[in-house]
mmCIF file of C-alpha atoms and ligand atoms in Angstrom:
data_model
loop_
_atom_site.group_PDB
_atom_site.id
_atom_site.type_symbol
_atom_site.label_atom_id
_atom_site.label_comp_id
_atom_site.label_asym_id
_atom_site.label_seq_id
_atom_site.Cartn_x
_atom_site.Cartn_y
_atom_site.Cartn_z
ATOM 1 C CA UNK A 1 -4.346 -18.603 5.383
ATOM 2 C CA UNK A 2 -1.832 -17.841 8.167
ATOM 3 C CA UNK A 3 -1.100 -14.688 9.740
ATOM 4 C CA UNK A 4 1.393 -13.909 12.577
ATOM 5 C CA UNK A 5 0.957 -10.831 14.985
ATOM 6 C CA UNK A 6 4.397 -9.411 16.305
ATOM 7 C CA UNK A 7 4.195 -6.582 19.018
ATOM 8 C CA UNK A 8 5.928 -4.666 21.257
ATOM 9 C CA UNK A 9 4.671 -3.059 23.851
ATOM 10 C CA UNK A 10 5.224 -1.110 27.435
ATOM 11 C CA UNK A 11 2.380 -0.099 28.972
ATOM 12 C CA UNK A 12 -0.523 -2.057 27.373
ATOM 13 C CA UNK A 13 -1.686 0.149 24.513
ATOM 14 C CA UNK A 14 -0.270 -1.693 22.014
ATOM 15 C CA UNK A 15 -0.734 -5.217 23.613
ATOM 16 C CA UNK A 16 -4.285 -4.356 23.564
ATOM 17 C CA UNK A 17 -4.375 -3.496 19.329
ATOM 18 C CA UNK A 18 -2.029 -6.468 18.941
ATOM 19 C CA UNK A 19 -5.452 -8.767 21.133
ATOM 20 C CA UNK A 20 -7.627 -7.212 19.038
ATOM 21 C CA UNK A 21 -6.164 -7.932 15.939
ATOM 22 C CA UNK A 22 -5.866 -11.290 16.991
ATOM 23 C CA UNK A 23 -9.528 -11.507 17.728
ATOM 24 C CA UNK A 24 -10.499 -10.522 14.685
ATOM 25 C CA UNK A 25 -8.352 -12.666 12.460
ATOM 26 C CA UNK A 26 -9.277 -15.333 14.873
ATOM 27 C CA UNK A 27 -13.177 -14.746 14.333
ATOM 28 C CA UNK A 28 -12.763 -14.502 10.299
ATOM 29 C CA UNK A 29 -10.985 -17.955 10.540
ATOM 30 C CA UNK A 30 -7.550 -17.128 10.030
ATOM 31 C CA UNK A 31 -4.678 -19.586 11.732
ATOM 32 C CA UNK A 32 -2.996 -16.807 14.042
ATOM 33 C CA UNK A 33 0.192 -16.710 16.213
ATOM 34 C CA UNK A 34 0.915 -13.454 18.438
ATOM 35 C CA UNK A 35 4.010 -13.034 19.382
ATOM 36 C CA UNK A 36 5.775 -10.103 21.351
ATOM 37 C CA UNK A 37 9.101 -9.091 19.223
ATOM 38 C CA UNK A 38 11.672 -10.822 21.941
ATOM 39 C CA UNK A 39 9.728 -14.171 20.996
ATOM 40 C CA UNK A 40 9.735 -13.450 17.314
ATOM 41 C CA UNK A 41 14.072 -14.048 16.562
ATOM 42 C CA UNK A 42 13.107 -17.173 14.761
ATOM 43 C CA UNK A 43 10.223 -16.782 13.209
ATOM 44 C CA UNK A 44 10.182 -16.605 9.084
ATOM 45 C CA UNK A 45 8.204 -13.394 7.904
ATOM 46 C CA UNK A 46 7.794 -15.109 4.698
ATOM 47 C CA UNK A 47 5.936 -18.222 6.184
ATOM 48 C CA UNK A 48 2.739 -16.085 6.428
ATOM 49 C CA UNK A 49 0.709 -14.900 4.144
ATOM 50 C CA UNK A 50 -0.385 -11.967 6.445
ATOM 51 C CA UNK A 51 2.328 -10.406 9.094
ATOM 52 C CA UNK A 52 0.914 -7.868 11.446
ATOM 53 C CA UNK A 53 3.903 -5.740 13.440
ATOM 54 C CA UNK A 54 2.845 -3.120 15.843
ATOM 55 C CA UNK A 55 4.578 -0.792 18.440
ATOM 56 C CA UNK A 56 4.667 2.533 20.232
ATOM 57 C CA UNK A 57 5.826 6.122 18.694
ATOM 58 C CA UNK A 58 8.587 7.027 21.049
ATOM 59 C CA UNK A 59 10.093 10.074 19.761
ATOM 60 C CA UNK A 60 8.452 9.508 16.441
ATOM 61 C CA UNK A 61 10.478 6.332 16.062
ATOM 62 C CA UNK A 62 9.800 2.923 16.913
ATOM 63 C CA UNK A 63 11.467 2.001 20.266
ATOM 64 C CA UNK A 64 15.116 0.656 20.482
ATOM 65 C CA UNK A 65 14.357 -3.308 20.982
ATOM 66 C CA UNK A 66 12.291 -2.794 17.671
ATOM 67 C CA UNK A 67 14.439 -0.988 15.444
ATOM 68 C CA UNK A 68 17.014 -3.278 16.858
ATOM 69 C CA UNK A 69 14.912 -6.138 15.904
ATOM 70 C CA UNK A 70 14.067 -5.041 12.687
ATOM 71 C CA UNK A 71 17.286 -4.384 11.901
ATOM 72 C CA UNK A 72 18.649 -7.924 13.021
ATOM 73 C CA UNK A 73 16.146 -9.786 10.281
ATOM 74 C CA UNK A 74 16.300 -7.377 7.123
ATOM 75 C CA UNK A 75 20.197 -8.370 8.064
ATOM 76 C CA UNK A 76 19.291 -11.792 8.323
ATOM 77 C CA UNK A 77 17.330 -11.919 5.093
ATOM 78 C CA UNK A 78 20.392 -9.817 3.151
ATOM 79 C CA UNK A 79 22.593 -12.502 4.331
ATOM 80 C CA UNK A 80 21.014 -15.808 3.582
ATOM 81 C CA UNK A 81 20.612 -16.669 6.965
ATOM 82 C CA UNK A 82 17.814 -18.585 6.541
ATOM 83 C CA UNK A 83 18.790 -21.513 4.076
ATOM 84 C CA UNK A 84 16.231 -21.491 1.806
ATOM 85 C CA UNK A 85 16.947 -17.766 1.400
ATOM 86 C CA UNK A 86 20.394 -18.110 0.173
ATOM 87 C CA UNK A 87 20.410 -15.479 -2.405
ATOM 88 C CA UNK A 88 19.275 -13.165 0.318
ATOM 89 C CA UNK A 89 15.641 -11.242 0.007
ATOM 90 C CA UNK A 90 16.555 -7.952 -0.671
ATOM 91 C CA UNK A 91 16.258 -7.075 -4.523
ATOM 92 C CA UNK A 92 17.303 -3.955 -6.495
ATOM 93 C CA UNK A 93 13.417 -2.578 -7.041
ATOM 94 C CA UNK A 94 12.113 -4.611 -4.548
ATOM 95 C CA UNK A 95 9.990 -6.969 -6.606
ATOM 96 C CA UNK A 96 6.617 -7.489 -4.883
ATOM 97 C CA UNK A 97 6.418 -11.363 -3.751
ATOM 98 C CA UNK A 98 3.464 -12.638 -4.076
ATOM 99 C CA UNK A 99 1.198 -13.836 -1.683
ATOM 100 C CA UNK A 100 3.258 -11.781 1.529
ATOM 101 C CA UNK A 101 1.418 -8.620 2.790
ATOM 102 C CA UNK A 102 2.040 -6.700 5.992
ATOM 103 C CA UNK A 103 -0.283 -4.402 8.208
ATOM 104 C CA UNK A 104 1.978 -2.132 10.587
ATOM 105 C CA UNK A 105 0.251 -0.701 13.895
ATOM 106 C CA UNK A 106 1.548 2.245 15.719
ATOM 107 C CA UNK A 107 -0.169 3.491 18.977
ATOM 108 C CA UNK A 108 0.653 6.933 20.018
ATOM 109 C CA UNK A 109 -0.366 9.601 22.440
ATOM 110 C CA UNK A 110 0.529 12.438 20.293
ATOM 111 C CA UNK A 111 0.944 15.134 22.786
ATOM 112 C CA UNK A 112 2.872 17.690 20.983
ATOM 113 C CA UNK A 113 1.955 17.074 17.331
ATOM 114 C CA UNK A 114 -0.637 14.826 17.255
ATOM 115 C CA UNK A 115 -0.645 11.457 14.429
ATOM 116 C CA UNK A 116 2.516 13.136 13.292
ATOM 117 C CA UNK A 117 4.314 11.604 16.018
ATOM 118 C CA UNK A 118 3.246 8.141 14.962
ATOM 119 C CA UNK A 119 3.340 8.582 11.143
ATOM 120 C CA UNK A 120 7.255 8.382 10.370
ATOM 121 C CA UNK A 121 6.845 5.354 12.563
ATOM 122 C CA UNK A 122 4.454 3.605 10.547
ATOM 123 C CA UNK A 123 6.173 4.401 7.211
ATOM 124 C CA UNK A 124 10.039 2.983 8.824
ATOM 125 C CA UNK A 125 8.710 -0.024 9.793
ATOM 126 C CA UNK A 126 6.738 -0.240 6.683
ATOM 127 C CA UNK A 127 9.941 0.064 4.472
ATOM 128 C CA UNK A 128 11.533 -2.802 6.088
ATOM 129 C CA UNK A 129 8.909 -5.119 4.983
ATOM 130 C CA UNK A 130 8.600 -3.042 1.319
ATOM 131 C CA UNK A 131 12.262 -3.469 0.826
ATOM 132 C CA UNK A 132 11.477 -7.690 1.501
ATOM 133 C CA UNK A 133 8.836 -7.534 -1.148
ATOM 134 C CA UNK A 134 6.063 -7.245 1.147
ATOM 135 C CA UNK A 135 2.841 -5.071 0.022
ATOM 136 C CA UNK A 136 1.997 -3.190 2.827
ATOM 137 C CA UNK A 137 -1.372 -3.343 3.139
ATOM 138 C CA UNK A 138 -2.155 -0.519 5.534
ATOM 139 C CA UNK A 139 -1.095 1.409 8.876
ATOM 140 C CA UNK A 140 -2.918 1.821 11.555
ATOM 141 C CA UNK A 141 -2.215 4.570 14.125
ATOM 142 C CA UNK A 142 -4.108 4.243 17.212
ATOM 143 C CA UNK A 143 -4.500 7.102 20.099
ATOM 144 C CA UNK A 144 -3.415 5.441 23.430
ATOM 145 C CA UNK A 145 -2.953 6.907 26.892
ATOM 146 C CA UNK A 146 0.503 8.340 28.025
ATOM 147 C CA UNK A 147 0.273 6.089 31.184
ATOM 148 C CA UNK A 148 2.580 8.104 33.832
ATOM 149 C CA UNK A 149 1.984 11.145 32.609
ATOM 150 C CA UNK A 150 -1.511 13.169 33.477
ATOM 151 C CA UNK A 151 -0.436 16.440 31.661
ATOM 152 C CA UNK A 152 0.178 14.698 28.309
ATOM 153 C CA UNK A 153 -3.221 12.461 28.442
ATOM 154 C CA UNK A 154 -5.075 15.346 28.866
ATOM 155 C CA UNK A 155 -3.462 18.457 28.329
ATOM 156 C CA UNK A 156 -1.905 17.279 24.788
ATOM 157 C CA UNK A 157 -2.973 18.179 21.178
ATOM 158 C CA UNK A 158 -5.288 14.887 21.205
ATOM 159 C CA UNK A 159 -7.283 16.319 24.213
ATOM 160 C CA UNK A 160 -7.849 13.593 26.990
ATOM 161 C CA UNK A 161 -7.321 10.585 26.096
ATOM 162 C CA UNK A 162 -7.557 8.533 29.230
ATOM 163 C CA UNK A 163 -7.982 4.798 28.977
ATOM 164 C CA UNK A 164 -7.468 4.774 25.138
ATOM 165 C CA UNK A 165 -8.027 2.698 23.279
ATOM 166 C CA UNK A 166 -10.879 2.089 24.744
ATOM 167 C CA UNK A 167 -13.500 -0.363 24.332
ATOM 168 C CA UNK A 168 -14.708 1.416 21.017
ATOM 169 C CA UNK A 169 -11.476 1.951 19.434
ATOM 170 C CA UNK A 170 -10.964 -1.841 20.023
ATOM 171 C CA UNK A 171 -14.491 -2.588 18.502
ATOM 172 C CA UNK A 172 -13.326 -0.806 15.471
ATOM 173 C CA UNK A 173 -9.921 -2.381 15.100
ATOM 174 C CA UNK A 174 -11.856 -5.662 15.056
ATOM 175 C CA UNK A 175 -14.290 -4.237 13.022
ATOM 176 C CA UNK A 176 -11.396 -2.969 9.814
ATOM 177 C CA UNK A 177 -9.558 -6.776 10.201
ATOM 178 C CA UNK A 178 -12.594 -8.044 8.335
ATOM 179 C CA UNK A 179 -11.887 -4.855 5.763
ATOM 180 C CA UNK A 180 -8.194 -5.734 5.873
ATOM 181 C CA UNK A 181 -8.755 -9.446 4.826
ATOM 182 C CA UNK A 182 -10.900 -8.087 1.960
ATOM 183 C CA UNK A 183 -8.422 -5.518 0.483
ATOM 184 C CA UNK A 184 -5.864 -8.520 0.382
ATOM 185 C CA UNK A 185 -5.699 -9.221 -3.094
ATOM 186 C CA UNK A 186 -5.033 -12.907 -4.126
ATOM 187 C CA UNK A 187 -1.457 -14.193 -4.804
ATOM 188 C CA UNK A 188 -2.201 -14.715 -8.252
ATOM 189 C CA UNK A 189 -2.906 -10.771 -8.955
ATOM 190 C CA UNK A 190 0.127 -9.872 -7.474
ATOM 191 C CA UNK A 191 2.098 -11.553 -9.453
ATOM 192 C CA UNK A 192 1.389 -9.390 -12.307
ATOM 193 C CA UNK A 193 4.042 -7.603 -13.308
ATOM 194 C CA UNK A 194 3.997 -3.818 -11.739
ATOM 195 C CA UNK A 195 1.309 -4.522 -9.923
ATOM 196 C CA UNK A 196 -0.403 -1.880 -7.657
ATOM 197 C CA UNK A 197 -4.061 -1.861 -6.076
ATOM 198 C CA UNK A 198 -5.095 2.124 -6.077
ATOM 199 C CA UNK A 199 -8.200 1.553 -4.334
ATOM 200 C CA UNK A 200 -11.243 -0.857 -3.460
ATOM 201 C CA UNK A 201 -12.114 0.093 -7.573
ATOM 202 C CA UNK A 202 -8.702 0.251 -9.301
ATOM 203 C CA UNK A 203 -5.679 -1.401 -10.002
ATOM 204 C CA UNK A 204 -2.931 -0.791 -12.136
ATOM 205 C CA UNK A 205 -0.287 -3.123 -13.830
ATOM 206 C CA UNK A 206 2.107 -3.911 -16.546
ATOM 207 C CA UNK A 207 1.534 -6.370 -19.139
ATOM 208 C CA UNK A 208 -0.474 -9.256 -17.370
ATOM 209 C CA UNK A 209 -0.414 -13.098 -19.416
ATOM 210 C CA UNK A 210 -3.362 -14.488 -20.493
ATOM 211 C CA UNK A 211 -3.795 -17.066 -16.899
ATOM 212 C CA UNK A 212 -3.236 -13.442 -14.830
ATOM 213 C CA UNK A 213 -6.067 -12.181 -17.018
ATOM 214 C CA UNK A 214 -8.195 -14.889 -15.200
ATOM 215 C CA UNK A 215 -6.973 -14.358 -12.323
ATOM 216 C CA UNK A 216 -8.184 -10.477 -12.882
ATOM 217 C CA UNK A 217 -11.766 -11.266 -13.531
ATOM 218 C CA UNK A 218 -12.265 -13.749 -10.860
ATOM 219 C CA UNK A 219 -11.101 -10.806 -8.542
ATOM 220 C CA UNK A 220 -14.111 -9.457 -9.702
ATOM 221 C CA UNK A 221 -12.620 -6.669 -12.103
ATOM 222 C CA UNK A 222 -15.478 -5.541 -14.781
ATOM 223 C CA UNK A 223 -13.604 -3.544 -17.070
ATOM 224 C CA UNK A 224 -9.280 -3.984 -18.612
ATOM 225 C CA UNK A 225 -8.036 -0.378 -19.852
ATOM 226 C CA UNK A 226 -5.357 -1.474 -21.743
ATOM 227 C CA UNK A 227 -2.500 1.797 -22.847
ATOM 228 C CA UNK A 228 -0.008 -0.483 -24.406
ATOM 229 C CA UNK A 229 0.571 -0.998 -28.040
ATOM 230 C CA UNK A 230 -0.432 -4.236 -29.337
ATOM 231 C CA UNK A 231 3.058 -5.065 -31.579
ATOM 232 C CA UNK A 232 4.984 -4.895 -27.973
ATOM 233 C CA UNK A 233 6.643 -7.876 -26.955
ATOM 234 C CA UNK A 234 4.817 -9.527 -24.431
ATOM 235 C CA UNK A 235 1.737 -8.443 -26.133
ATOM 236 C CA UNK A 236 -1.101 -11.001 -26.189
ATOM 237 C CA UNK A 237 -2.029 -11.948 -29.583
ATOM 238 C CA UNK A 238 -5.881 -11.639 -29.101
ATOM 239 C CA UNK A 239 -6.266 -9.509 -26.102
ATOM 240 C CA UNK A 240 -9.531 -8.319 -26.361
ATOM 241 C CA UNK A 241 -10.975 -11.712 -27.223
ATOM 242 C CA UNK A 242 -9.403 -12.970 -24.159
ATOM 243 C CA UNK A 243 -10.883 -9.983 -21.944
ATOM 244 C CA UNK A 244 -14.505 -10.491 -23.635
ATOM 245 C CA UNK A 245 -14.254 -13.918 -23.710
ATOM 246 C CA UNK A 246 -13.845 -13.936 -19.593
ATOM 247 C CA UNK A 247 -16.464 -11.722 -19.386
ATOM 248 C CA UNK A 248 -14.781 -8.220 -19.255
ATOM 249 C CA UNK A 249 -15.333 -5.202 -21.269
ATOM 250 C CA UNK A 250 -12.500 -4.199 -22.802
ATOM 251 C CA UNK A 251 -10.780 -0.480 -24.317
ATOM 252 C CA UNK A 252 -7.524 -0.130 -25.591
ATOM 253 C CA UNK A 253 -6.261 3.744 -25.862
ATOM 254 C CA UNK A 254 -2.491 2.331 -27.460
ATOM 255 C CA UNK A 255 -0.182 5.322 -26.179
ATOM 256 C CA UNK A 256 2.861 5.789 -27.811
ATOM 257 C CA UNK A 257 5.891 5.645 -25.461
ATOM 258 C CA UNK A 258 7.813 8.680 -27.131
ATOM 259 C CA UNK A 259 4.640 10.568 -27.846
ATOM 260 C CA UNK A 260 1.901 11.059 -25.507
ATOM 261 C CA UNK A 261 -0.599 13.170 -26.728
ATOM 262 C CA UNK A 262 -3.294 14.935 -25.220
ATOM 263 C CA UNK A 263 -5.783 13.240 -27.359
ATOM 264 C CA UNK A 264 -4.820 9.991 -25.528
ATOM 265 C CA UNK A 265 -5.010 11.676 -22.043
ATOM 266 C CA UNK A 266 -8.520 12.993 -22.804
ATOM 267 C CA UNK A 267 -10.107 9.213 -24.299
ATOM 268 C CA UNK A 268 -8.751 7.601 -20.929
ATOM 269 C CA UNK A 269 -10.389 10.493 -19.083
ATOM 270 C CA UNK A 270 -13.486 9.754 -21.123
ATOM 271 C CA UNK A 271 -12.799 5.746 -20.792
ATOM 272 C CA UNK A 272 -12.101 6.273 -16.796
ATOM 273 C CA UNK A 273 -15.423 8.559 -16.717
ATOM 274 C CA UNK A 274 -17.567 5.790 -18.432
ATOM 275 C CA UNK A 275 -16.505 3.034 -15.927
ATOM 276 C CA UNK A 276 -16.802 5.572 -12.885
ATOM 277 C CA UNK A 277 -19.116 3.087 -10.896
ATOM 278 C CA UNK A 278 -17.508 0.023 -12.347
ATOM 279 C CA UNK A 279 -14.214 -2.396 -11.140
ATOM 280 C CA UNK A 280 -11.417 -1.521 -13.208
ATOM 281 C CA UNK A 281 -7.918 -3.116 -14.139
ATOM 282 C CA UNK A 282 -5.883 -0.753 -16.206
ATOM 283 C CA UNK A 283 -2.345 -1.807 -17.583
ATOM 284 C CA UNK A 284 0.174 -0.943 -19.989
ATOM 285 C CA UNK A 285 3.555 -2.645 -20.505
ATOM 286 C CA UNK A 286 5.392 -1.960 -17.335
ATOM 287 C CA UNK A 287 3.004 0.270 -15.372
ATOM 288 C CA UNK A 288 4.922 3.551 -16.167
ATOM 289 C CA UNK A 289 2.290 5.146 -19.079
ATOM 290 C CA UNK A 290 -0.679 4.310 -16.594
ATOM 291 C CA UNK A 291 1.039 5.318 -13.488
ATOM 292 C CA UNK A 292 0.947 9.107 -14.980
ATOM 293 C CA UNK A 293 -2.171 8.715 -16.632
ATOM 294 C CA UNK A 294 -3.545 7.711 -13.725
ATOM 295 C CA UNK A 295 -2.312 10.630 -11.560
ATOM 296 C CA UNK A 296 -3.180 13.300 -14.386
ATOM 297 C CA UNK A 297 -7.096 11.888 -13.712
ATOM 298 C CA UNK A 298 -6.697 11.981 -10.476
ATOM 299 C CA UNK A 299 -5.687 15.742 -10.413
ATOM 300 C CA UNK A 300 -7.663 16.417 -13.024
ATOM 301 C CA UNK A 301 -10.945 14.581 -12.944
ATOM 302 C CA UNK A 302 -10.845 13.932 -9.168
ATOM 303 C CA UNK A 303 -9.610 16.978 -7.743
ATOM 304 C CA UNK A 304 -6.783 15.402 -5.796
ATOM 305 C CA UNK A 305 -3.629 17.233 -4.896
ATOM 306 C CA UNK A 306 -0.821 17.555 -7.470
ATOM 307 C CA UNK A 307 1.892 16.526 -4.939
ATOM 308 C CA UNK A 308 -0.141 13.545 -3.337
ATOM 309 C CA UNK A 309 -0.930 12.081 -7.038
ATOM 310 C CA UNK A 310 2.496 12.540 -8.511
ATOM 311 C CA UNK A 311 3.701 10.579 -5.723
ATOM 312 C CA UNK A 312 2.376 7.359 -6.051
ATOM 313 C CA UNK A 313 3.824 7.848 -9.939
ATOM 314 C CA UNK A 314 6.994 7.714 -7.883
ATOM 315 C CA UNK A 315 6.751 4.777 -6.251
ATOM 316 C CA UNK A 316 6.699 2.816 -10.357
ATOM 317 C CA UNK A 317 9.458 5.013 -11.755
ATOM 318 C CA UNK A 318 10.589 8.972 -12.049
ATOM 319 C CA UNK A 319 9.204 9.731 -15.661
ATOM 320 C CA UNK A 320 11.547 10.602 -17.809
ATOM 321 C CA UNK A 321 12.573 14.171 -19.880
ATOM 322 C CA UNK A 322 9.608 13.425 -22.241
ATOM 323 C CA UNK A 323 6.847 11.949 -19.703
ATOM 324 C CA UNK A 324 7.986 14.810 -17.277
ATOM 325 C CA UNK A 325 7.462 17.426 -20.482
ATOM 326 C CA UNK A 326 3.780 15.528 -20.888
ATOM 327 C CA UNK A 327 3.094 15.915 -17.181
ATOM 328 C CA UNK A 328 3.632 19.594 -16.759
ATOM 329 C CA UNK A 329 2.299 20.498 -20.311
ATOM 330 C CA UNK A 330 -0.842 18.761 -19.347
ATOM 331 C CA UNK A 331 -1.031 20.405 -15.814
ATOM 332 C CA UNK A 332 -0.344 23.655 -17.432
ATOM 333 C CA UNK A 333 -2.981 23.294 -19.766
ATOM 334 C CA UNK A 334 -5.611 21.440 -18.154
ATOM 335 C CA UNK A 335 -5.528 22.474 -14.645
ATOM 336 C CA UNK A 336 -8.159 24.999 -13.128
ATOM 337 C CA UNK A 337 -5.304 26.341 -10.867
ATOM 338 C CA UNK A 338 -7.970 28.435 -8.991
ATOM 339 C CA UNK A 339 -9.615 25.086 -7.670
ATOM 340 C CA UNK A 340 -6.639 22.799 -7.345
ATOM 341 C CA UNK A 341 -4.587 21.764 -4.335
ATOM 342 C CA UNK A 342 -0.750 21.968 -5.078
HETATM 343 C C1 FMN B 401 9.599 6.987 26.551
HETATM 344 C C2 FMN B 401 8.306 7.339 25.854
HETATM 345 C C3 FMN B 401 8.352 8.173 24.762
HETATM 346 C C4 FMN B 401 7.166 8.493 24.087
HETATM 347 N N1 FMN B 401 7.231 9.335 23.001
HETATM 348 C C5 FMN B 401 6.088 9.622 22.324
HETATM 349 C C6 FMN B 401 6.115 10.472 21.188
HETATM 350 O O1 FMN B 401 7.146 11.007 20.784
HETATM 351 N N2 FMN B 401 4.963 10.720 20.523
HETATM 352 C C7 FMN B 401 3.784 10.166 20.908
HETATM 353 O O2 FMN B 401 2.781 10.408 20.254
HETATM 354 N N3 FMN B 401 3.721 9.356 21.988
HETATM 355 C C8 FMN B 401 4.834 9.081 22.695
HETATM 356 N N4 FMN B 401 4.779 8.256 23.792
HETATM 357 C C9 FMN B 401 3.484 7.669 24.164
HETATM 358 C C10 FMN B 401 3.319 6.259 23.650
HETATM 359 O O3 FMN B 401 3.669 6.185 22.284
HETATM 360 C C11 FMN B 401 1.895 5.793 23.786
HETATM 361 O O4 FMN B 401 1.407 6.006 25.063
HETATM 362 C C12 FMN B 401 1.783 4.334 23.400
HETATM 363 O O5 FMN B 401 0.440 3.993 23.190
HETATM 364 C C13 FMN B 401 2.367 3.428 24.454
HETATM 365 O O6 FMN B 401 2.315 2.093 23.993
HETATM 366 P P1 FMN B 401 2.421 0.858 24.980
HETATM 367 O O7 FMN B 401 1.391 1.058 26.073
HETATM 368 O O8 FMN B 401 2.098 -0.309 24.136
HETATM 369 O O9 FMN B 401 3.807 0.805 25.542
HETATM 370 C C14 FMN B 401 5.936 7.960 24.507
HETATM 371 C C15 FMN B 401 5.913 7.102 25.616
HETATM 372 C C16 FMN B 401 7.082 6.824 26.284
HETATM 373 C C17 FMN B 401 7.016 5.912 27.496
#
């Protein structure tokens, strides 16, 4: 596996995450190169299967020479500047390629409004990457000291933060690179059509083939939910029998595209319920059925907030007039609005 580090930095903060980093990838065997961004021109994001960029928040942006920088490859990858990139990298929908994942690190003193600074940061950079078919993999925001400026390391809405990161924080970053390396799922998974990895426990997808299937259990998945009919046309043939036959339990809840019901909704809750300590891969045809069943147990079963579960829907598709309906008659319905967060 290779992984490159690219960094800016001023005053040392982010030099230091960037060492770090490197120390840890280093340690868990991973062929590393660290390069500040005004070494980086010529180097190919997509040679490495892991590309960690970090900077500072500076005015809740990343500073000029890395916007500029940024800026100067997504135009280089548009273009077909490198050769073997002639049709240029960036794709209507952004289709994930396999195999590349990004982790974007963003130090911050966060004076005025604490990781809020830093956050917009982290998501920017993020997009550039997203938009190149990168999974982003994480962000990191890291408290550092505002070097030059006493009031603001100690007076700020972080408290003092003098000689962060410190030791500690560095111990940590170290530390969540062995973490990082685990949540990086193999090329082969994302491939899948759709795919998306919720958490640690769940991923979602669209209609995997039989070899992606494989691919899913030797990830170490337990249990496919399967929402898709099985007369659709990349349907497998013997689904189940492949599932069982690699050693997965298998349900199928077939949802009709035009007609969810709430009978459906309320077997996947009791499906989702059943496998509640258990590795699960849950698919339909193209990701869309699962994305809002997914969400609807989320709010409903998990007690997460409306607004933070309907979003991830929205990073598949916006549901359409009758998926919308489902979603709002369900929340309407179902929802204990006493307990739930909006
Ligand atoms: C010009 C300038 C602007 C900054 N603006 C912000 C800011 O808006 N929000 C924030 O949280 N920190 C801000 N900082 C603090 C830095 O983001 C923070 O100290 C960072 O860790 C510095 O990274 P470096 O040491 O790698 O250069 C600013 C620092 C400088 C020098």
């Amino acid at each position: 596996m290779r992984a490159a580090i690219i960094y800016w930095s001023k005053t040392g903060n982010t030099e230091k995450v960037a060492r770090a980093i490197h120390e840890g990838l280093a340690a868990a065997g991973v062929e590393v190169l660290l390069r500040r961004v005004e070494e980086a021109e010529e180097l190919d994001f997509y040679a490495y299967d892991l590309v960690c960029i970090g900077c500072p928040s500076y005015r809740w942006h990343p500073p000029k020479p890395v916007d500029d920088f940024l800026v100067r490859k997504f135009g280089q990858y548009t273009d077909g500047f490198y050769p073997h990139h002639k049709q240029g990298r960036v794709k209507t929908g952004a289709p994930k390629v396999p195999g590349r994942n990004v982790l974007v690190f963003c130090t911050y003193s966060g004076p005025h409004t604490g990781i809020r600074e830093a956050i917009p940061v982290g998501k920017y950079v993020g997009q550039f990457f997203e938009h190149l078919g990168f999974t982003v993999l994480d962000e990191w925001y890291v408290l550092g000291e505002f070097h030059g400026s006493e009031e603001r390391s100690t007076k700020g809405r972080m408290g003092d933060i003098r000689g962060r990161p410190n030791e500690e924080d560095l111990r940590k970053i170290r530390q969540n690179v062995a973490h990082l390396l685990r949540s990086m799922d193999d090329p082969e998974l994302q491939a899948i059509a759709d795919y998306r990895r919720l958490s640690d426990r769940i991923a979602t997808a669209g209609q995997p083939t039989e070899k992606q299937l494989a691919a899913v259990a030797k990830a170490g998945f337990e249990a496919v939910v399967n929402l898709a009919l099985h007369d659709t046309e990349h349907a497998l043939p013997d689904e189940k029998g492949v599932i069982e036959s690699l050693g997965m339990d298998y349900a199928h809840i077939p949802v009709v595209w035009e007609r969810p019901t709430e009978d459906d909704l309320d077997r996947f809750f009791h499906t989702m319920d059943r496998y509640r300590d258990r590795s699960v891969f849950v698919h339909c045809v193209a990701n869309a059925r699962v994305s809002v069943f997914m969400a609807l147990y989320r709010i409903l079963r998990l007690g997460w907030p409306v607004k933070g579960a309907l979003r991830d829907v929205y990073t598949v598709w916006a549901p359409n007039e009758t998926w919308q309906g489902f979603i709002d008659d369900m929340l309407n319905r179902k929802m204990d609005w006493e307990q739930t967060e909006i």
